[in-house]
CSV table of C-alpha atoms and ligand atoms in Angstrom, one decimal:
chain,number,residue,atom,x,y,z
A,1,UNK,CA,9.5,18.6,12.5
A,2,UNK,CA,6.3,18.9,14.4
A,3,UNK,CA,3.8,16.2,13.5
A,4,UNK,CA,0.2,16.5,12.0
A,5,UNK,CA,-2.6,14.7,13.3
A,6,UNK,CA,-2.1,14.9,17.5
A,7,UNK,CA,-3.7,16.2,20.9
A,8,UNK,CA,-1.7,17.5,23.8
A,9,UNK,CA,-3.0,16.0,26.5
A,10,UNK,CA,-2.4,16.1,30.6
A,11,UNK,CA,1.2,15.8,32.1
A,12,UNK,CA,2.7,16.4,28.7
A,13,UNK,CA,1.3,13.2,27.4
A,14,UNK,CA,0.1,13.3,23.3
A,15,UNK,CA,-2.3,11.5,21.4
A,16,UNK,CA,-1.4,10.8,18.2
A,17,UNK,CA,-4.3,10.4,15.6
A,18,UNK,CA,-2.0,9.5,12.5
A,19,UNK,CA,-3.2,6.1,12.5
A,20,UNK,CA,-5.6,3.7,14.1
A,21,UNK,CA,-3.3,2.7,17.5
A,22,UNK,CA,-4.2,6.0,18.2
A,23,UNK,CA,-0.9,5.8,20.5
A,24,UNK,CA,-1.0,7.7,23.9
A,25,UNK,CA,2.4,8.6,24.4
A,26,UNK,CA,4.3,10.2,27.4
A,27,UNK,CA,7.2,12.7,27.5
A,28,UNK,CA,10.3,11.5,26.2
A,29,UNK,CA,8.3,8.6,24.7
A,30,UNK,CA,7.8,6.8,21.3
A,31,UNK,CA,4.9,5.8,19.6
A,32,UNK,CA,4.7,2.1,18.4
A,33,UNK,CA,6.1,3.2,14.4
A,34,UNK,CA,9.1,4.1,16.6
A,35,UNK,CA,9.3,7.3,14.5
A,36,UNK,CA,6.9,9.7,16.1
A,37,UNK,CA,8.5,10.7,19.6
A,38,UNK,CA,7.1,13.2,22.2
A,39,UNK,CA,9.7,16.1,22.8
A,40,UNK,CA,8.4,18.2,26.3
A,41,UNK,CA,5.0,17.7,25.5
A,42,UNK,CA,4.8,18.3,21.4
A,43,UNK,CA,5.0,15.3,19.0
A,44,UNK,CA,7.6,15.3,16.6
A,45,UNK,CA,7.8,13.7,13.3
A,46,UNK,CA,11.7,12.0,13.5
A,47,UNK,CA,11.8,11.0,9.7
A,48,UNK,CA,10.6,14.2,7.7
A,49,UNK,CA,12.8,13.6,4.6
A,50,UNK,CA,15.3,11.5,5.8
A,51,UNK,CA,15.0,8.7,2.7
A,52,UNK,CA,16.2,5.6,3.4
A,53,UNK,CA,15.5,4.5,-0.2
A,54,UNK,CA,14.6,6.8,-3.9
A,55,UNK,CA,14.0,5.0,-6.7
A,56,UNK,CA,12.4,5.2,-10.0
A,57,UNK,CA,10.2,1.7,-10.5
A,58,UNK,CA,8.1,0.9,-13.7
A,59,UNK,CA,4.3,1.6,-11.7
A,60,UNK,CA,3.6,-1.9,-12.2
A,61,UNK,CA,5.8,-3.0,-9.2
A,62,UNK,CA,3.8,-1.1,-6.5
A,63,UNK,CA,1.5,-3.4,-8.0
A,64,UNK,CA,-0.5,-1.0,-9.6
A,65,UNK,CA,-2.2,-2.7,-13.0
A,66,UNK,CA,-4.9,-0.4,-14.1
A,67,UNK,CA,-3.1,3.1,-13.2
A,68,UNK,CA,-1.3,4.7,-16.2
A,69,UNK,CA,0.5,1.3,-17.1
A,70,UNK,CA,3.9,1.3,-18.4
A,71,UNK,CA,4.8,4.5,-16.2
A,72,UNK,CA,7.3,5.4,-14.1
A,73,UNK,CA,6.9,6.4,-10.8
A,74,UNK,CA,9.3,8.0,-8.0
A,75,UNK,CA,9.3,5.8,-5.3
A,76,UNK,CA,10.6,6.9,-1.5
A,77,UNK,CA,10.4,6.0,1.5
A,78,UNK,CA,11.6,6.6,5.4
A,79,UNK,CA,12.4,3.9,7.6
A,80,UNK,CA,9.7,2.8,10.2
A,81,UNK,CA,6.3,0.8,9.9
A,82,UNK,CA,3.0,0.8,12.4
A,83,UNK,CA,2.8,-3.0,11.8
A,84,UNK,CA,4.5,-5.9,12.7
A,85,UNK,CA,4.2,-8.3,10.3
A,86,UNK,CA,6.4,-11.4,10.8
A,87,UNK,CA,6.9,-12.0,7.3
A,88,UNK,CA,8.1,-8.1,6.5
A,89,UNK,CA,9.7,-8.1,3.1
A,90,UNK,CA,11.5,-5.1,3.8
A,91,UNK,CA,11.8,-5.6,7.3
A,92,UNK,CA,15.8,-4.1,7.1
A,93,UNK,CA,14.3,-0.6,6.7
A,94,UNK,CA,10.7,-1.2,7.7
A,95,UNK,CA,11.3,-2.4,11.2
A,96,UNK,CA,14.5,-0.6,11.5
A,97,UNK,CA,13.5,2.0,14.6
A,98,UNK,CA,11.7,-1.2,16.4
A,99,UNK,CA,14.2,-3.4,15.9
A,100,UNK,CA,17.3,-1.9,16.5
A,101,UNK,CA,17.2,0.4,19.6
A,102,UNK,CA,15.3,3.7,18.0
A,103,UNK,CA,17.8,3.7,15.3
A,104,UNK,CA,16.5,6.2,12.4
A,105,UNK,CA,19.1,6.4,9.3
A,106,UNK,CA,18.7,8.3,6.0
A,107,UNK,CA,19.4,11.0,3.7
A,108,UNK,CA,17.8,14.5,4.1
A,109,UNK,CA,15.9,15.9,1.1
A,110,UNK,CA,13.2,18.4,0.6
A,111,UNK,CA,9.8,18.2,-1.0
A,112,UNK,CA,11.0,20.2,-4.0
A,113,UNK,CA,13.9,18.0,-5.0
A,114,UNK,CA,11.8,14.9,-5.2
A,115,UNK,CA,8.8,16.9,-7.5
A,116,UNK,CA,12.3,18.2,-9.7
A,117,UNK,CA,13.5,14.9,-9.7
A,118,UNK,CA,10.2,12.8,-10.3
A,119,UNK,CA,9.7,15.3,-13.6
A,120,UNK,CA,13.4,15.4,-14.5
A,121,UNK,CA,13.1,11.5,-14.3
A,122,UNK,CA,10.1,11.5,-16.6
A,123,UNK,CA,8.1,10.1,-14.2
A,124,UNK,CA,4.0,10.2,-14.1
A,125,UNK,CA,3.6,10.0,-10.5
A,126,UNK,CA,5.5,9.9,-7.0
A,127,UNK,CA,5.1,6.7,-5.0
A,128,UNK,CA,5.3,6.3,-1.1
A,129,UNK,CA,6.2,3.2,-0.5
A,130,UNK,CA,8.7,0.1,0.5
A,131,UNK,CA,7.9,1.4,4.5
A,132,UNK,CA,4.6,2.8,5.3
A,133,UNK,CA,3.9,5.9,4.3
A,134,UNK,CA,1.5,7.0,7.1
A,135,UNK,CA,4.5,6.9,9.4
A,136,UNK,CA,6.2,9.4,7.3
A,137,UNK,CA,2.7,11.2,6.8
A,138,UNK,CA,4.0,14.9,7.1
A,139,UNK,CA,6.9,14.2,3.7
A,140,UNK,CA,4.3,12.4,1.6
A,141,UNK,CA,1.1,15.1,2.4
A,142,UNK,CA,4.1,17.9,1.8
A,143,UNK,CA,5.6,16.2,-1.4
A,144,UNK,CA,2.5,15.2,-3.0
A,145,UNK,CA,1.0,18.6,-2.7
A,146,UNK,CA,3.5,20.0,-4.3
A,147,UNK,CA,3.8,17.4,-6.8
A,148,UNK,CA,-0.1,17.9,-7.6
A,149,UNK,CA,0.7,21.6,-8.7
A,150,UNK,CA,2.7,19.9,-11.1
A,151,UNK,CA,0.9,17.6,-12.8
A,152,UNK,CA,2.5,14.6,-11.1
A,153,UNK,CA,-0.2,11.9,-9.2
A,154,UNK,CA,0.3,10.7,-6.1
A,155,UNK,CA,0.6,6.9,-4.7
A,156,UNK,CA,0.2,5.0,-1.4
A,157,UNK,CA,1.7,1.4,-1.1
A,158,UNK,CA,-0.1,1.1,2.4
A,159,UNK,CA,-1.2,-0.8,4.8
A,160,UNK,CA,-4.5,0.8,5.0
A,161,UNK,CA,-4.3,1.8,9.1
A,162,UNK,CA,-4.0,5.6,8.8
A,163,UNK,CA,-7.2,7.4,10.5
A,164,UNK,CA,-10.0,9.1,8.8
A,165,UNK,CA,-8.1,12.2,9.3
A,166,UNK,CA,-5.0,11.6,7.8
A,167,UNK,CA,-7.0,10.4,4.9
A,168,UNK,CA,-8.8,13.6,5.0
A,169,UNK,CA,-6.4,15.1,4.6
A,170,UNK,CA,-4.2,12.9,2.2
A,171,UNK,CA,-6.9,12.4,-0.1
A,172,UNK,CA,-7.2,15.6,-2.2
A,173,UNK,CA,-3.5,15.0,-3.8
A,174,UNK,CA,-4.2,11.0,-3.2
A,175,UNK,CA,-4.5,9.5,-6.8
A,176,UNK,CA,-4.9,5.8,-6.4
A,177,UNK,CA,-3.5,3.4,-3.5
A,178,UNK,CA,-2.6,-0.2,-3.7
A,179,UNK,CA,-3.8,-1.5,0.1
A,180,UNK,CA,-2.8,-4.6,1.6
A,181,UNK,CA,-5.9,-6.8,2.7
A,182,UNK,CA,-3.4,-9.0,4.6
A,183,UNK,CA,-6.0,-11.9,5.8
A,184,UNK,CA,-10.1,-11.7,6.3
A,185,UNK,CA,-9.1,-12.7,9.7
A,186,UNK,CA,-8.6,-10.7,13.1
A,187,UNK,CA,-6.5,-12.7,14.7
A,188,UNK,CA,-4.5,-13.7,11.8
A,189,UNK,CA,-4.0,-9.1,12.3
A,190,UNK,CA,-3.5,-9.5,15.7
A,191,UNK,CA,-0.7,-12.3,16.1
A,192,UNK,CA,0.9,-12.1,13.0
A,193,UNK,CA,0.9,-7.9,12.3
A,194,UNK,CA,0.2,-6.3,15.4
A,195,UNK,CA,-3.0,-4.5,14.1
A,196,UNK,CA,-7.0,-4.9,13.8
A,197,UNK,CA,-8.9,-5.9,10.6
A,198,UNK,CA,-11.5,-3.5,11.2
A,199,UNK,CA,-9.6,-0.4,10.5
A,200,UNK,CA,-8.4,-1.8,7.3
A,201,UNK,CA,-11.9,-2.4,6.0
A,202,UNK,CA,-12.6,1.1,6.7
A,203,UNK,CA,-9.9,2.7,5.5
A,204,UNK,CA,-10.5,0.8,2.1
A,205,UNK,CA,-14.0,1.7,1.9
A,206,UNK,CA,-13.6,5.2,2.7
A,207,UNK,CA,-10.6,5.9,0.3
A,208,UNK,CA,-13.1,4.4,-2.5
A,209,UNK,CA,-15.6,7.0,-1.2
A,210,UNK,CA,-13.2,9.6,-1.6
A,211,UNK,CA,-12.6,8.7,-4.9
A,212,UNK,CA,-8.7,7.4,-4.1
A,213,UNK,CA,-8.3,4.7,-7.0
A,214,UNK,CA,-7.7,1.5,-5.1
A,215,UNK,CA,-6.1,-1.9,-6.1
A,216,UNK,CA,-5.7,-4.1,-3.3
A,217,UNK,CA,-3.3,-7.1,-2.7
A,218,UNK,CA,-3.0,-10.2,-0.5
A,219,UNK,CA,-0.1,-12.1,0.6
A,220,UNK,CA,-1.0,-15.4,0.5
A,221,UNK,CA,1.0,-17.4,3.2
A,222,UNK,CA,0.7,-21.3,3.7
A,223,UNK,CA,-1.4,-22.4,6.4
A,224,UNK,CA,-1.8,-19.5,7.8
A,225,UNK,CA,-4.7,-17.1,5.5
A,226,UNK,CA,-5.0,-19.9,2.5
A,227,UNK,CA,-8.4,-21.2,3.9
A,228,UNK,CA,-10.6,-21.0,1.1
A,229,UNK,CA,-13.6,-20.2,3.3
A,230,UNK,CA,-11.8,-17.2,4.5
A,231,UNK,CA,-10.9,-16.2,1.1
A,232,UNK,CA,-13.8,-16.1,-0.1
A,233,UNK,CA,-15.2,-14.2,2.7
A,234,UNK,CA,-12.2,-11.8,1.5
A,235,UNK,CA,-12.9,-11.8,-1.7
A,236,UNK,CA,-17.1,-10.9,-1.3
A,237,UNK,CA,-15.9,-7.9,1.0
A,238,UNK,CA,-13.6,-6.3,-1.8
A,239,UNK,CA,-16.6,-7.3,-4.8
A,240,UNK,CA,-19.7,-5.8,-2.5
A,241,UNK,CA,-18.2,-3.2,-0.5
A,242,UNK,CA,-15.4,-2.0,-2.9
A,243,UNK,CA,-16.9,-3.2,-6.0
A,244,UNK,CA,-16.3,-5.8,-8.6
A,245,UNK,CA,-14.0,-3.6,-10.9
A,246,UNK,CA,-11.1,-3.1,-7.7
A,247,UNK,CA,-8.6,-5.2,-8.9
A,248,UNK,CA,-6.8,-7.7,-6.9
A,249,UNK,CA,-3.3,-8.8,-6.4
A,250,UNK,CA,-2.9,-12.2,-4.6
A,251,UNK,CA,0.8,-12.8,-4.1
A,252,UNK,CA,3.4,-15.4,-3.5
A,253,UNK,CA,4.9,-15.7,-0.1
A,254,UNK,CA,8.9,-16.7,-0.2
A,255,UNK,CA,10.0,-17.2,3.6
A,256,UNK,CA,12.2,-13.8,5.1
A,257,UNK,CA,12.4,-12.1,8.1
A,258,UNK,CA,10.3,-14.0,11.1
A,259,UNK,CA,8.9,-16.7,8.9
A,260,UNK,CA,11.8,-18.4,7.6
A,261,UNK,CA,10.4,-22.0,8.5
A,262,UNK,CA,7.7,-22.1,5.8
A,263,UNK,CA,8.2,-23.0,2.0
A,264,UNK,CA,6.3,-20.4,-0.3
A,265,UNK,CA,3.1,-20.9,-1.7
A,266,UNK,CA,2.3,-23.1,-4.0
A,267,UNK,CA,1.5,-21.8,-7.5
A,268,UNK,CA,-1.3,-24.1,-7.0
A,269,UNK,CA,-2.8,-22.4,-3.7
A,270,UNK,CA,-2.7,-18.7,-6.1
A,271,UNK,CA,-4.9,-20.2,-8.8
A,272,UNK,CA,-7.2,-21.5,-6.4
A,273,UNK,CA,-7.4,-18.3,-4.7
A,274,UNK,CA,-8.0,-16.2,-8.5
A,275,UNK,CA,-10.8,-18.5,-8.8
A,276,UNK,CA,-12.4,-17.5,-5.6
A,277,UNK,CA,-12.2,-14.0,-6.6
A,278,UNK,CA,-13.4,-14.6,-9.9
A,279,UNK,CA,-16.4,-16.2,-8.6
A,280,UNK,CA,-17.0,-13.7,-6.3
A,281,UNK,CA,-17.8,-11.4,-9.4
A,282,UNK,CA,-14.4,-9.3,-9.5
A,283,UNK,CA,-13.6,-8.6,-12.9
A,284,UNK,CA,-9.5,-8.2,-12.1
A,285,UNK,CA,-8.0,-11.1,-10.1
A,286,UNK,CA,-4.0,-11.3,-10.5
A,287,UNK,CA,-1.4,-13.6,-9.7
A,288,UNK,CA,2.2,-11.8,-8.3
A,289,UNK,CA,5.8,-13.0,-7.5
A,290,UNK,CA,5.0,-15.8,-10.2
A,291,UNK,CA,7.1,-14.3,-13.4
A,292,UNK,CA,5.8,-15.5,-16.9
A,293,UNK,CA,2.0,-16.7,-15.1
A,294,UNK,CA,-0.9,-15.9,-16.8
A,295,UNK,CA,-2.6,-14.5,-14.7
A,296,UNK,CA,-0.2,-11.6,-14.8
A,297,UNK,CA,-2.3,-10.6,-17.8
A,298,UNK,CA,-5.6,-8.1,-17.5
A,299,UNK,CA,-8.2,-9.7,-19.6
A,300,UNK,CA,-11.1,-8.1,-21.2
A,301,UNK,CA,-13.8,-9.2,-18.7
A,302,UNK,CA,-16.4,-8.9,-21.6
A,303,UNK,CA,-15.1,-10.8,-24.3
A,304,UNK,CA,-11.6,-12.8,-22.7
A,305,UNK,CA,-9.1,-11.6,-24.7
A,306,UNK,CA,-5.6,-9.9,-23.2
A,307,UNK,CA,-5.9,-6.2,-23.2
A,308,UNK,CA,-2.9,-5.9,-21.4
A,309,UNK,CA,0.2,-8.5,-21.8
A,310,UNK,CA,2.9,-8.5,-19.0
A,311,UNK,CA,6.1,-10.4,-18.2
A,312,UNK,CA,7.2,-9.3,-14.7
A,313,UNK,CA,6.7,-5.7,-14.6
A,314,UNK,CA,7.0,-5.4,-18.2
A,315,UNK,CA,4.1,-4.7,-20.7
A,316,UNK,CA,4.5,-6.9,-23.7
A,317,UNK,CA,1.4,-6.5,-25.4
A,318,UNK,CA,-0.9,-3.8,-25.6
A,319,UNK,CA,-4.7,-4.1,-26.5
A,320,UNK,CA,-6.2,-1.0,-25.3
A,321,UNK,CA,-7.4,2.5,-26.3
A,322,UNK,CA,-8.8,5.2,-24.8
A,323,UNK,CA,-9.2,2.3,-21.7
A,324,UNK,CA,-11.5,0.4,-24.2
A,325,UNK,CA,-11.0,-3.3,-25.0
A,326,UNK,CA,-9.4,-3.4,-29.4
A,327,UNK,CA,-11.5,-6.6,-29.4
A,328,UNK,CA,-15.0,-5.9,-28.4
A,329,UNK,CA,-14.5,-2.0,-27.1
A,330,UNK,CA,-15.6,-2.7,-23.7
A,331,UNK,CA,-14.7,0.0,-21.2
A,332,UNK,CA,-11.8,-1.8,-18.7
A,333,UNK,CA,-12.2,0.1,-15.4
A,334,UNK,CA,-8.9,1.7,-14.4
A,335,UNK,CA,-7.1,5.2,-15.1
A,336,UNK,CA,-5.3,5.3,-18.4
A,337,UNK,CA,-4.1,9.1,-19.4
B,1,SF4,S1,1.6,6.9,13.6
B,1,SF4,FE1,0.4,5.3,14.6
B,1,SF4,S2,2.0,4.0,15.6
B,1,SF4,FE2,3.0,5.9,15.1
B,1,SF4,S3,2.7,7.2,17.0
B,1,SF4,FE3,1.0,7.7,15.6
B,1,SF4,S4,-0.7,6.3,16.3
B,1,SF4,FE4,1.3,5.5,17.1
């Protein structure tokens, strides 16, 4: 499949503009997702619809808290990532193409069987996900326009590194993204991910401006983006150039892939972190990959009482209606129907 998003260049060289390497890439090359490879001078997408994984998740695991909770959503994905991130959760079919000699494995489907699967699976919305989804851009754009003719929303589990152009493009079938803010740090992106803060930050505050619903989450790793100073420099960047109703996800490191010589997070380190956010002014601050914490709760920023009750990814309790607070009917930012 020819790829989206590139510039044929000199010598049969490309420039791919998917995302923000902005690879230049010669003839028989790969890009640095390992899944984009020029072919005599045209850039070819290698993964369009070969799914390594399809699933149908409650939309809470993506996480996504204040988008249609309790729904399902159809979850895919391709192998390949643009990042390197040393502690990869999913690093057997993320880092697949990188790690293992250009290998690309999965099983071919078509736009049109995911959209008649999603609705025949009574699903809400379609989620790209598990991998990133920008290196699979051409599937997802295809899928979810299709699936917006249907009535089905669409979801990124990203990253945040695709270009203004992709996200352009994405963006009129793009519902609501959950965006990893992986450390307020450059060379925390540098050494441990293989990418630059700065084209994070902008792709966060351009999908707000595009009116993408955003929730973004933060892998809190010991000693390594647990400084509370940089946390809270983190934390003022989602509350002032986001805005204080984008929730936030900070989340439990367990050690896998590169990082196997550090113990997770303390449950300790999390709170401290929610409290930065809170005092930052964000009205949302969560706690993940603690099961039966608290702070997996939303509460009613207005009056303090649970609007939403969760165990895992299960809602237990529900205190909302038409997205207003039962207690004191304050309006709880977030899309509901
Ligand atoms: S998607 Fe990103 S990493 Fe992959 S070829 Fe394009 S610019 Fe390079």
């Amino acid at each position: 499949m020819e790829a989206y998003l590139y510039q044929s260049l000199e010598d049969k060289r490309v420039r791919c503009n998917l995302c923000s390497h902005r690879c230049l890439i010669k003839e028989g090359r790969r890009g640095i997702c390992a899944v984009r490879e020029n072919q005599g001078g045209n850039l070819k997408s290698l993964v369009y619809g070969k799914l390594i994984a399809r699933h149908i998740d409650p939309i809470e695991k993506k996480p996504l808290y204040h988008f249609l909770p309790g729904s399902l959503s159809y979850s895919v994905a391709t192998v390949g990532c643009n990042f390197r991130c040393q502690f990869c959760q999913n690093a057997d079919i993320a880092q697949m193409p990188a790690d293992q000699s250009g290998m690309i494995m999965g099983e071919k489907f078509a736009p049109s069987q995911i959209v008649d699967d999603a609705i025949r699976g009574g699903c809400q919305s379609i989620s790209y996900t598990y991998t990133e989804p920008t290196v699979f851009f051409e599937f997802a754009h295809d899928t979810a326009k299709l699936a917006s003719d249907h009535g089905i929303r669409n979801v990124f589990v990203s990253n945040g590194y695709m270009t203004a152009e992709a996200l352009e493009m994405i963006s009129p079938y793009l519902d609501a993204a959950n965006v990893d803010l992986k450390a307020f740090s450059d060379q925390y992106y540098k050494e441990l991910c293989g990418a630059r803060l700065e084209h994070v930050k902008a792709t966060l505050k351009l999908m707000k401006a595009r009116g993408v619903f955003v929730e973004v989450t933060t892998l809190i790793v010991p000693g390594l983006n647990d400084d509370p100073f940089q946390l809270k420099k983190l934390a003022a960047f989602i509350a002032q150039e986001l805005g204080v109703e984008t929730p936030w996800h900070i989340s439990r490191f367990h050690p896998t892939y590169k990082l196997i010589d550090r113990s997770p997070t303390p449950v300790k380190t999390l709170t401290t972190a929610r409290q930065i956010g809170l005092k930052a002014g964000l009205k949302y601050v969560y706690t993940g990959n603690v099961p039966g914490h608290a702070a997996e709760n939303t509460y009613c920023f207005s009056c303090g009482e649970i609007v939403i009750e969760r165990r895992g990814f299960q809602i237990t309790r529900f205190n909302l209606k038409n997205g207003h607070c039962t207690s004191c009917q304050a309006r709880i930012d977030g899309v509901w129907e």
